[in-house]
Amino acid sequence: KVDNPRHHPALCALLDSSKKAARLAAGQVLKKIGGRAILHALGEKIKEPAFQNRIEAIDLVMSIAGAQGAPIIGIVLQIGNPREKVKALKFLGDPDTMERALATALRAILPALEDPSEQVIVQAIESFGNLCNEHEYFDYLSKFLRASNLSFVRVAARGLRRFHSSAVMAELSRLLRVGPSDIRMEVLDTLERIGRDEVLPLLVKALAHKQVVVRSRASEALSRLSRAGKISAISVILWLLRSPDVNIRRMAVEVAQSIQDQEAQLWPKLLRFLRDEDWWVRERMVDALLEMAGMQLTPFMVGFLSDSSDVLRRFAIDVMNRLKDPRAMGALVNAAQKDEDWWVREKAIDALACLGDKKVVPYIIDLMHNQLELQLVCIQALVRLEARSSARYIAALLSSGDPDVRIEAVRALEAFEAKDFVGQLKQLLLDPNAKIVRAVRHLLQRWDIKEISDLGLTGSQFYSPLDQGLLALEKAGGDDLILGPGRMPYMKKLGKVMPLSQKVLPAEQVWAMLAPLLSPFQKEKLESLKDVDMAYHIKGEDLRFRVNIFHQEGGLGAVFRIIRNRVPNLENLGLPEVVERFADLKDGLILVGGPTGSGKSTTLAAIIDSINRNSSRHIVSLEDPIEVVHATKKSLVNQREVGTHTSSFTAALRSTLRQDPDVILVGELRDIDTIEFTVRAADTGHLVFGTVHTVSAHATVDRLINVFPPDEHGQIRSSLANSLRAVVCQYLIKRIDDPGRILSTEVMLNNLAISNLLRKGKTFQIPSLIALAREEGMQLMDHELMRLYQEGKISIEEAFMKANDKKAFDQVMGDDKEKKEGGAETSPGGEALPRS
């Protein structure tokens, strides 16, 4: 009651007493007195290193001063033990107590975030998170979200409960993804504490988690937030419906059914939300909506048909297509007739067909004849309705200018077995569209082959004279059809030329056969005395040919090489095993050499097919013309033909690198521009394949280098040394042990030794290095030829003709000749065989 300031230190000294009663009595007096002097005295006491009852002093300071005691409490964080620091941090982190001294408290807490004690750091993170704003949180606490200490991560995640920005949601989403489980549970607790619509995406995502405990906790959080009214039931339903997981979408049904909607207010609200959602969300909702509302949706969907948004009208049509509600027939007919959007009209017709009611047939026939853009979908709808009475109206569309409509009409007449319209169908046998010709031909043959005979179009008479010759070539198993003026058509098969027909073709007839194949550009090229390369296929047949048309004595000539579009597996071609591994390379230049007809294109097609089947890459080919058509499998394949898709190789090369390819196929390296491009593309990280007309590895390299001016040889040699991966040269040689031909190959792989020879210009030494590197997978052509001869697969004459170093075969040729003249039969290895 006297409050003599001189006695304050004596009171504070009692806080050191070993008697608890004395400490409590002194504390009660100090609380009553309060004031600056007492706080100063307490601060001095707390600073004493030997002070044992610092925790009681902290309580006393905070009860006297509240937020004003923050500076004194901050002293504890500098000199106290971990237990005392944690006590001080709890007071500093109380937002109610520190409401008027937030900045002071935050400054006091900051050093504790670097404290050596784990328990102090944990409490500092929590206290700082209780007081800071979002900007301060990310400046000082976000680092703990990625700490290796899970206690730090857990308490830092808890600190995000006061915020709800996109950055916060992104961090919580990451923690929910990476875990572990106790961190995920902390994240879900934090999301529930945030309790706003922003947390819905993450809670719905957690519902699909593989761990049951996570799914259960997310479901509890959603349920409690919804019941508490913190997030709207409609928002919950919409987010549940957005999930690709059917089980989560079914939860939306359960949520909707749990809501008492006696006044039918939910569905109008939900559908109003739908109107503003994007199309993907609406599509995801269809299944759940049908289960929730069923036929009750029809009036709403009919209302959507008058909406100004064509997207919403399309959605309404899709839903009605699923509902198949007969009450929607009038609205669908009206939409099919009058809607401004062609897609809505098409889908309305499709929905009418799904109703299965033939009352709509007259409306569809009317639409089919009055709206040309709807003819295709109308035909399909009539077929689905099994409206055989509409056959005569469909038959009228066989003369449509749209090939898609014509072929759909053919299919419809086939479905209706409408043989009354055979006459109109026969007229399509001369249709310019090969697909239509093939469909009509097969349909007429299925119905009755005699009906074709009545036209006098049996057998090959369906085809032009040229097509007849090409079909005969394919049937005979030939490789090339050779046409020339004043000569019989010849076939080349297994390397031998023989007449295909005894009829001599005058120059005028050859011109008449070839001229229709040429575009104006190609005719102009031919007239300037240049030959023309192109591709040709027979309409209605799966037969393609590579064509070269050229001038010769007496008129035009042409060679048609059949392209067998069945790409063999790389493993079945008889190539060395090392070649099969080329498909796994990521970059560099690979060249395949050989004369015409040696199978270069087949080898490359098989390698490209292997890449297409086994990896996901972008493949671009530049060919003149396209030979093998590659369907997209694992890889994306784009094929361009010179003269058809691009004016020249040079123009195509300029644009190829802008198409972001991984693999590039260049049909033939024929000039300096093409070679320069392929080397540059290989240098820049692409895998490039090309063909050359050379028969050995060192000749291939010389061919590439010598096409450049002499002053550029050093640069191109250096580029090839870096980018060239391999050279494969091959021959197809007639077998003597079996029918057909066998492959003989030379393989050069660019190792360190080869690379050095390329840089130094010593390509003449390459054969020696190849011969010494068989264990690496390299092989010389001459060695392979000798091996095939010794195994009895080819004749010595064929081996000699193809050999690069013919001296090595002279002795064998001589020995073989002597033994034959001596009358003895010899084995392929040169040993005489006993006569039987």
Tab-separated table of C-alpha atoms in Angstrom, residues 234-622:
chain	number	residue	atom	x	y	z
A	234	ILE	CA	-23.471	-26.341	-54.778
A	235	SER	CA	-19.755	-25.513	-54.900
A	236	VAL	CA	-18.973	-28.864	-53.303
A	237	ILE	CA	-21.145	-30.675	-55.854
A	238	LEU	CA	-19.559	-28.855	-58.778
A	239	TRP	CA	-16.027	-29.634	-57.663
A	240	LEU	CA	-16.873	-33.259	-57.000
A	241	LEU	CA	-18.363	-33.501	-60.465
A	242	ARG	CA	-15.190	-32.118	-62.008
A	243	SER	CA	-13.179	-35.135	-60.919
A	244	PRO	CA	-12.310	-37.729	-63.588
A	245	ASP	CA	-12.811	-40.415	-60.901
A	246	VAL	CA	-16.313	-41.872	-61.237
A	247	ASN	CA	-16.429	-42.726	-57.510
A	248	ILE	CA	-15.818	-39.093	-56.565
A	249	ARG	CA	-18.470	-37.926	-59.035
A	250	ARG	CA	-20.840	-40.346	-57.335
A	251	MET	CA	-20.134	-38.559	-54.047
A	252	ALA	CA	-21.702	-35.475	-55.636
A	253	VAL	CA	-24.918	-37.451	-55.956
A	254	GLU	CA	-24.750	-38.414	-52.291
A	255	VAL	CA	-24.159	-34.788	-51.266
A	256	ALA	CA	-27.077	-33.616	-53.385
A	257	GLN	CA	-29.377	-36.320	-52.029
A	258	SER	CA	-28.424	-35.468	-48.441
A	259	ILE	CA	-29.673	-31.899	-48.907
A	260	GLN	CA	-33.311	-31.383	-48.066
A	261	ASP	CA	-34.659	-29.775	-51.214
A	262	GLN	CA	-38.378	-29.929	-50.642
A	263	GLU	CA	-38.977	-26.730	-52.600
A	264	ALA	CA	-36.910	-27.941	-55.599
A	265	GLN	CA	-34.418	-25.094	-55.353
A	266	LEU	CA	-31.191	-27.075	-55.775
A	267	TRP	CA	-31.482	-28.051	-59.435
A	268	PRO	CA	-32.254	-24.576	-60.750
A	269	LYS	CA	-29.261	-23.245	-58.796
A	270	LEU	CA	-27.021	-26.061	-59.976
A	271	LEU	CA	-28.038	-25.544	-63.588
A	272	ARG	CA	-27.389	-21.819	-63.291
A	273	PHE	CA	-23.879	-22.713	-62.176
A	274	LEU	CA	-23.605	-25.024	-65.166
A	275	ARG	CA	-24.417	-22.226	-67.546
A	276	ASP	CA	-21.288	-20.340	-66.497
A	277	GLU	CA	-18.932	-23.333	-66.284
A	278	ASP	CA	-16.671	-24.302	-69.169
A	279	TRP	CA	-17.624	-27.117	-71.541
A	280	TRP	CA	-15.207	-29.610	-69.961
A	281	VAL	CA	-16.886	-29.272	-66.575
A	282	ARG	CA	-20.325	-29.677	-68.112
A	283	GLU	CA	-19.236	-32.797	-69.977
A	284	ARG	CA	-17.915	-34.276	-66.745
A	285	MET	CA	-21.233	-33.563	-65.066
A	286	VAL	CA	-23.455	-35.377	-67.535
A	287	ASP	CA	-23.235	-38.820	-65.919
A	288	ALA	CA	-23.881	-37.464	-62.438
A	289	LEU	CA	-26.697	-35.194	-63.599
A	290	LEU	CA	-28.464	-38.070	-65.300
A	291	GLU	CA	-28.213	-40.132	-62.127
A	292	MET	CA	-29.317	-37.257	-59.912
A	293	ALA	CA	-32.209	-35.921	-61.947
A	294	GLY	CA	-32.993	-38.288	-64.817
A	295	MET	CA	-35.928	-37.139	-66.942
A	296	GLN	CA	-36.354	-34.083	-64.700
A	297	LEU	CA	-33.528	-32.535	-66.737
A	298	THR	CA	-35.531	-32.480	-69.975
A	299	PRO	CA	-37.401	-29.162	-69.295
A	300	PHE	CA	-34.128	-27.489	-68.326
A	301	MET	CA	-32.340	-28.762	-71.451
A	302	VAL	CA	-35.224	-27.611	-73.657
A	303	GLY	CA	-34.830	-24.186	-72.033
A	304	PHE	CA	-31.097	-24.208	-72.806
A	305	LEU	CA	-31.934	-24.698	-76.513
A	306	SER	CA	-33.125	-21.104	-76.673
A	307	ASP	CA	-29.970	-19.740	-74.992
A	308	SER	CA	-27.784	-17.345	-76.954
A	309	SER	CA	-24.667	-19.465	-76.255
A	310	ASP	CA	-24.111	-22.075	-78.953
A	311	VAL	CA	-21.864	-23.978	-76.525
A	312	LEU	CA	-24.711	-24.282	-74.031
A	313	ARG	CA	-27.118	-25.380	-76.761
A	314	ARG	CA	-24.667	-28.076	-77.815
A	315	PHE	CA	-24.478	-29.267	-74.227
A	316	ALA	CA	-28.280	-29.414	-74.036
A	317	ILE	CA	-28.443	-31.537	-77.203
A	318	ASP	CA	-25.854	-33.937	-75.812
A	319	VAL	CA	-27.836	-34.386	-72.599
A	320	MET	CA	-31.094	-34.954	-74.498
A	321	ASN	CA	-29.273	-37.482	-76.661
A	322	ARG	CA	-28.498	-39.382	-73.467
A	323	LEU	CA	-31.942	-38.943	-71.943
A	324	LYS	CA	-33.878	-40.248	-74.970
A	325	ASP	CA	-36.994	-38.591	-73.591
A	326	PRO	CA	-39.877	-38.665	-76.157
A	327	ARG	CA	-41.096	-35.327	-74.759
A	328	ALA	CA	-38.048	-33.673	-76.347
A	329	MET	CA	-38.978	-34.654	-79.919
A	330	GLY	CA	-40.604	-31.326	-80.848
A	331	ALA	CA	-37.726	-29.269	-79.416
A	332	LEU	CA	-35.165	-31.427	-81.237
A	333	VAL	CA	-36.977	-31.133	-84.578
A	334	ASN	CA	-37.155	-27.375	-84.130
A	335	ALA	CA	-33.423	-27.211	-83.292
A	336	ALA	CA	-32.548	-29.357	-86.324
A	337	GLN	CA	-34.541	-27.075	-88.606
A	338	LYS	CA	-33.769	-23.622	-87.252
A	339	ASP	CA	-30.702	-23.457	-85.010
A	340	GLU	CA	-27.982	-21.145	-86.315
A	341	ASP	CA	-25.180	-23.514	-85.320
A	342	TRP	CA	-24.515	-26.415	-87.732
A	343	TRP	CA	-23.167	-28.558	-84.904
A	344	VAL	CA	-26.405	-28.171	-82.924
A	345	ARG	CA	-28.433	-29.105	-86.008
A	346	GLU	CA	-26.317	-32.203	-86.639
A	347	LYS	CA	-26.488	-33.360	-83.033
A	348	ALA	CA	-30.234	-32.712	-82.924
A	349	ILE	CA	-30.703	-35.082	-85.874
A	350	ASP	CA	-28.505	-37.643	-84.140
A	351	ALA	CA	-30.615	-37.288	-80.968
A	352	LEU	CA	-33.816	-37.740	-82.982
A	353	ALA	CA	-32.427	-41.000	-84.361
A	354	CYS	CA	-31.642	-42.146	-80.802
A	355	LEU	CA	-35.320	-41.737	-79.871
A	356	GLY	CA	-36.045	-44.656	-82.202
A	357	ASP	CA	-39.438	-43.234	-83.170
A	358	LYS	CA	-40.120	-43.404	-86.930
A	359	LYS	CA	-42.441	-40.427	-86.668
A	360	VAL	CA	-39.318	-38.301	-87.184
A	361	VAL	CA	-38.425	-39.921	-90.562
A	362	PRO	CA	-40.325	-37.388	-92.735
A	363	TYR	CA	-38.641	-34.509	-90.930
A	364	ILE	CA	-35.180	-36.027	-91.470
A	365	ILE	CA	-35.869	-36.694	-95.185
A	366	ASP	CA	-37.000	-33.088	-95.565
A	367	LEU	CA	-33.832	-31.834	-93.873
A	368	MET	CA	-31.700	-34.151	-96.043
A	369	HIS	CA	-32.938	-32.537	-99.243
A	370	ASN	CA	-33.186	-28.939	-98.082
A	371	GLN	CA	-29.960	-28.541	-96.092
A	372	LEU	CA	-26.936	-29.866	-97.993
A	373	GLU	CA	-24.581	-29.634	-95.022
A	374	LEU	CA	-26.815	-32.076	-93.085
A	375	GLN	CA	-27.043	-34.786	-95.738
A	376	LEU	CA	-24.339	-36.989	-94.223
A	377	VAL	CA	-25.809	-37.056	-90.711
A	378	CYS	CA	-29.338	-37.451	-92.092
A	379	ILE	CA	-28.326	-40.593	-94.029
A	380	GLN	CA	-26.742	-42.033	-90.882
A	381	ALA	CA	-29.853	-41.219	-88.840
A	382	LEU	CA	-32.160	-42.921	-91.358
A	383	VAL	CA	-29.993	-46.050	-91.286
A	384	ARG	CA	-30.104	-46.088	-87.490
A	385	LEU	CA	-33.894	-45.768	-87.623
A	386	GLU	CA	-33.958	-48.663	-90.129
A	387	ALA	CA	-36.119	-46.453	-92.376
A	388	ARG	CA	-36.011	-48.629	-95.528
A	389	SER	CA	-38.729	-46.507	-97.065
A	390	SER	CA	-36.159	-43.700	-97.352
A	391	ALA	CA	-33.928	-45.699	-99.745
A	392	ARG	CA	-35.194	-43.924	-102.870
A	393	TYR	CA	-34.446	-40.534	-101.334
A	394	ILE	CA	-30.956	-41.690	-100.341
A	395	ALA	CA	-30.318	-43.151	-103.816
A	396	ALA	CA	-30.831	-39.675	-105.257
A	397	LEU	CA	-27.709	-38.585	-103.339
A	398	LEU	CA	-25.458	-41.015	-105.242
A	399	SER	CA	-24.840	-38.132	-107.623
A	400	SER	CA	-23.930	-35.681	-104.829
A	401	GLY	CA	-20.873	-33.513	-105.367
A	402	ASP	CA	-19.586	-34.487	-101.914
A	403	PRO	CA	-17.681	-37.826	-101.991
A	404	ASP	CA	-18.421	-38.389	-98.291
A	405	VAL	CA	-22.149	-38.159	-99.007
A	406	ARG	CA	-21.835	-40.513	-101.984
A	407	ILE	CA	-20.042	-43.214	-100.040
A	408	GLU	CA	-22.434	-42.856	-97.079
A	409	ALA	CA	-25.339	-43.295	-99.514
A	410	VAL	CA	-23.695	-46.487	-100.840
A	411	ARG	CA	-23.372	-47.827	-97.288
A	412	ALA	CA	-26.997	-46.970	-96.526
A	413	LEU	CA	-28.293	-48.796	-99.616
A	414	GLU	CA	-26.163	-51.761	-98.603
A	415	ALA	CA	-27.658	-51.690	-95.089
A	416	PHE	CA	-31.186	-51.577	-96.566
A	417	GLU	CA	-30.311	-54.322	-99.132
A	418	ALA	CA	-31.788	-51.902	-101.706
A	419	LYS	CA	-31.029	-53.878	-104.895
A	420	ASP	CA	-33.570	-51.840	-106.838
A	421	PHE	CA	-30.910	-49.156	-107.258
A	422	VAL	CA	-28.170	-51.307	-108.823
A	423	GLY	CA	-28.256	-49.211	-112.019
A	424	GLN	CA	-27.440	-46.016	-110.139
A	425	LEU	CA	-24.739	-47.805	-108.163
A	426	LYS	CA	-23.062	-49.088	-111.339
A	427	GLN	CA	-22.575	-45.526	-112.527
A	428	LEU	CA	-20.240	-44.998	-109.554
A	429	LEU	CA	-17.813	-47.584	-110.916
A	430	LEU	CA	-16.314	-44.685	-112.881
A	431	ASP	CA	-16.246	-42.365	-109.844
A	432	PRO	CA	-12.951	-40.430	-109.457
A	433	ASN	CA	-12.830	-41.386	-105.765
A	434	ALA	CA	-11.052	-44.734	-105.334
A	435	LYS	CA	-12.721	-45.448	-102.007
A	436	ILE	CA	-16.184	-45.139	-103.571
A	437	VAL	CA	-15.223	-47.353	-106.533
A	438	ARG	CA	-13.939	-50.009	-104.154
A	439	ALA	CA	-17.070	-49.873	-101.980
A	440	VAL	CA	-19.437	-50.137	-104.969
A	441	ARG	CA	-17.423	-52.934	-106.563
A	442	HIS	CA	-17.479	-54.998	-103.376
A	443	LEU	CA	-21.183	-54.312	-102.822
A	444	LEU	CA	-22.161	-55.377	-106.347
A	445	GLN	CA	-20.028	-58.487	-106.113
A	446	ARG	CA	-21.620	-59.381	-102.780
A	447	TRP	CA	-25.115	-58.963	-104.134
A	448	ASP	CA	-24.648	-60.763	-107.424
A	449	ILE	CA	-21.492	-60.843	-109.543
A	450	LYS	CA	-23.566	-61.431	-112.698
A	451	GLU	CA	-24.906	-57.941	-112.491
A	452	ILE	CA	-21.373	-56.701	-113.182
A	453	SER	CA	-21.032	-59.069	-116.138
A	454	ASP	CA	-24.078	-57.452	-117.702
A	455	LEU	CA	-22.011	-54.276	-118.060
A	456	GLY	CA	-19.221	-56.148	-119.778
A	457	LEU	CA	-16.852	-55.104	-116.953
A	458	THR	CA	-15.491	-58.397	-115.763
A	459	GLY	CA	-12.081	-59.045	-114.315
A	460	SER	CA	-9.420	-56.537	-115.279
A	461	GLN	CA	-11.809	-54.547	-117.467
A	462	PHE	CA	-12.594	-52.505	-114.380
A	463	TYR	CA	-9.171	-50.931	-114.870
A	464	SER	CA	-7.312	-48.830	-117.421
A	465	PRO	CA	-4.686	-50.540	-119.650
A	466	LEU	CA	-1.926	-49.145	-117.435
A	467	ASP	CA	-3.622	-50.424	-114.273
A	468	GLN	CA	-4.121	-53.818	-115.917
A	469	GLY	CA	-0.374	-54.024	-116.576
A	470	LEU	CA	0.467	-52.997	-113.018
A	471	LEU	CA	-1.958	-55.538	-111.568
A	472	ALA	CA	-0.404	-58.220	-113.779
A	473	LEU	CA	3.027	-57.187	-112.485
A	474	GLU	CA	1.883	-57.564	-108.882
A	475	LYS	CA	0.233	-60.916	-109.583
A	476	ALA	CA	3.408	-62.235	-111.208
A	477	GLY	CA	5.523	-61.164	-108.216
A	478	GLY	CA	7.552	-58.695	-110.269
A	479	ASP	CA	9.414	-55.645	-109.040
A	480	ASP	CA	9.306	-53.213	-111.985
A	481	LEU	CA	7.111	-52.529	-115.025
A	482	ILE	CA	9.179	-50.969	-117.846
A	483	LEU	CA	7.362	-49.151	-120.666
A	484	GLY	CA	8.991	-47.865	-123.837
A	485	PRO	CA	7.787	-46.636	-127.254
A	486	GLY	CA	7.515	-49.335	-129.934
A	487	ARG	CA	8.326	-52.123	-127.474
A	488	MET	CA	6.505	-54.733	-125.445
A	489	PRO	CA	5.939	-53.955	-121.756
A	490	TYR	CA	8.673	-55.636	-119.724
A	491	MET	CA	8.744	-56.896	-116.163
A	492	LYS	CA	11.825	-57.052	-113.970
A	493	LYS	CA	11.760	-59.850	-111.421
A	494	LEU	CA	14.615	-60.894	-109.145
A	495	GLY	CA	17.040	-58.860	-111.232
A	496	LYS	CA	16.012	-60.391	-114.596
A	497	VAL	CA	14.023	-58.630	-117.345
A	498	MET	CA	11.279	-60.513	-119.235
A	499	PRO	CA	8.267	-59.527	-121.393
A	500	LEU	CA	5.023	-59.066	-119.489
A	501	SER	CA	2.943	-59.067	-122.689
A	502	GLN	CA	3.573	-59.800	-126.362
A	503	LYS	CA	1.710	-56.669	-127.450
A	504	VAL	CA	3.954	-53.889	-128.785
A	505	LEU	CA	3.006	-50.430	-127.460
A	506	PRO	CA	3.246	-47.566	-130.006
A	507	ALA	CA	4.709	-44.290	-128.763
A	508	GLU	CA	1.268	-42.656	-128.935
A	509	GLN	CA	-0.238	-45.312	-126.674
A	510	VAL	CA	2.564	-44.979	-124.125
A	511	TRP	CA	1.992	-41.210	-124.105
A	512	ALA	CA	-1.763	-41.727	-123.651
A	513	MET	CA	-1.113	-44.050	-120.714
A	514	LEU	CA	1.343	-41.703	-118.974
A	515	ALA	CA	-0.037	-38.223	-119.678
A	516	PRO	CA	-3.067	-38.497	-117.305
A	517	LEU	CA	-0.699	-39.182	-114.415
A	518	LEU	CA	1.143	-35.873	-114.733
A	519	SER	CA	0.291	-32.595	-113.023
A	520	PRO	CA	0.801	-29.335	-114.961
A	521	PHE	CA	4.040	-28.761	-113.051
A	522	GLN	CA	5.293	-32.241	-113.953
A	523	LYS	CA	4.328	-31.829	-117.612
A	524	GLU	CA	6.254	-28.565	-117.714
A	525	LYS	CA	9.262	-30.293	-116.147
A	526	LEU	CA	9.045	-33.126	-118.686
A	527	GLU	CA	8.789	-30.703	-121.584
A	528	SER	CA	12.064	-29.071	-120.459
A	529	LEU	CA	13.719	-32.453	-121.121
A	530	LYS	CA	13.880	-33.473	-117.491
A	531	ASP	CA	12.706	-36.749	-116.067
A	532	VAL	CA	9.893	-36.807	-113.489
A	533	ASP	CA	9.702	-38.831	-110.270
A	534	MET	CA	6.304	-39.412	-108.736
A	535	ALA	CA	4.132	-41.887	-106.852
A	536	TYR	CA	1.083	-43.623	-108.293
A	537	HIS	CA	-1.612	-45.815	-106.772
A	538	ILE	CA	-4.416	-47.789	-108.387
A	539	LYS	CA	-7.842	-46.546	-107.384
A	540	GLY	CA	-9.722	-49.125	-105.396
A	541	GLU	CA	-6.613	-51.233	-104.747
A	542	ASP	CA	-3.966	-51.053	-102.055
A	543	LEU	CA	-1.155	-50.862	-104.602
A	544	ARG	CA	1.396	-48.063	-104.817
A	545	PHE	CA	4.251	-47.527	-107.244
A	546	ARG	CA	7.329	-45.324	-107.492
A	547	VAL	CA	7.429	-43.937	-111.025
A	548	ASN	CA	10.138	-42.405	-113.162
A	549	ILE	CA	9.002	-40.962	-116.512
A	550	PHE	CA	11.694	-39.918	-118.999
A	551	HIS	CA	12.422	-39.085	-122.625
A	552	GLN	CA	14.161	-41.660	-124.798
A	553	GLU	CA	14.609	-42.478	-128.478
A	554	GLY	CA	11.172	-42.577	-130.050
A	555	GLY	CA	9.140	-41.021	-127.220
A	556	LEU	CA	8.439	-41.349	-123.521
A	557	GLY	CA	9.479	-44.249	-121.349
A	558	ALA	CA	8.625	-45.091	-117.758
A	559	VAL	CA	9.588	-47.458	-114.965
A	560	PHE	CA	6.999	-48.354	-112.321
A	561	ARG	CA	8.546	-49.925	-109.206
A	562	ILE	CA	6.055	-51.626	-106.904
A	563	ILE	CA	6.073	-50.393	-103.322
A	564	ARG	CA	5.188	-53.200	-100.986
A	565	ASN	CA	3.694	-51.246	-98.139
A	566	ARG	CA	4.111	-54.138	-95.755
A	567	VAL	CA	7.181	-53.002	-93.829
A	568	PRO	CA	9.183	-56.044	-92.694
A	569	ASN	CA	10.500	-56.197	-89.159
A	570	LEU	CA	14.066	-54.953	-88.944
A	571	GLU	CA	15.049	-58.280	-87.384
A	572	ASN	CA	13.841	-60.246	-90.439
A	573	LEU	CA	15.814	-58.456	-93.166
A	574	GLY	CA	19.077	-60.338	-92.672
A	575	LEU	CA	20.953	-57.205	-91.603
A	576	PRO	CA	23.801	-57.412	-89.071
A	577	GLU	CA	22.668	-57.097	-85.460
A	578	VAL	CA	24.462	-53.769	-85.033
A	579	VAL	CA	22.182	-52.156	-87.667
A	580	GLU	CA	19.136	-53.011	-85.566
A	581	ARG	CA	20.542	-50.768	-82.818
A	582	PHE	CA	20.544	-47.692	-85.079
A	583	ALA	CA	16.873	-47.108	-84.151
A	584	ASP	CA	17.952	-46.428	-80.541
A	585	LEU	CA	20.368	-43.611	-81.450
A	586	LYS	CA	19.370	-40.080	-80.440
A	587	ASP	CA	21.385	-38.033	-82.957
A	588	GLY	CA	23.911	-38.221	-85.769
A	589	LEU	CA	23.967	-39.151	-89.469
A	590	ILE	CA	23.385	-42.677	-90.779
A	591	LEU	CA	23.832	-43.384	-94.505
A	592	VAL	CA	22.590	-46.397	-96.460
A	593	GLY	CA	24.313	-46.965	-99.802
A	594	GLY	CA	23.857	-49.301	-102.712
A	595	PRO	CA	22.774	-49.405	-106.348
A	596	THR	CA	19.149	-49.135	-107.460
A	597	GLY	CA	17.157	-52.168	-106.381
A	598	SER	CA	19.489	-53.109	-103.535
A	599	GLY	CA	16.867	-52.633	-100.815
A	600	LYS	CA	18.056	-49.288	-99.394
A	601	SER	CA	14.502	-47.961	-99.048
A	602	THR	CA	13.345	-51.169	-97.359
A	603	THR	CA	16.187	-50.991	-94.827
A	604	LEU	CA	15.403	-47.378	-93.956
A	605	ALA	CA	11.647	-48.069	-93.831
A	606	ALA	CA	12.272	-50.898	-91.360
A	607	ILE	CA	14.464	-48.676	-89.148
A	608	ILE	CA	11.864	-45.879	-89.199
A	609	ASP	CA	9.133	-48.411	-88.405
A	610	SER	CA	11.174	-49.692	-85.443
A	611	ILE	CA	11.490	-46.121	-84.103
A	612	ASN	CA	7.766	-45.575	-84.738
A	613	ARG	CA	6.815	-48.724	-82.814
A	614	ASN	CA	9.164	-48.397	-79.861
A	615	SER	CA	9.651	-44.701	-79.024
A	616	SER	CA	7.718	-41.432	-78.873
A	617	ARG	CA	9.455	-39.109	-81.335
A	618	HIS	CA	8.567	-36.722	-84.158
A	619	ILE	CA	9.677	-38.201	-87.497
A	620	VAL	CA	9.776	-36.064	-90.672
A	621	SER	CA	10.601	-37.607	-94.059
A	622	LEU	CA	11.451	-35.836	-97.326
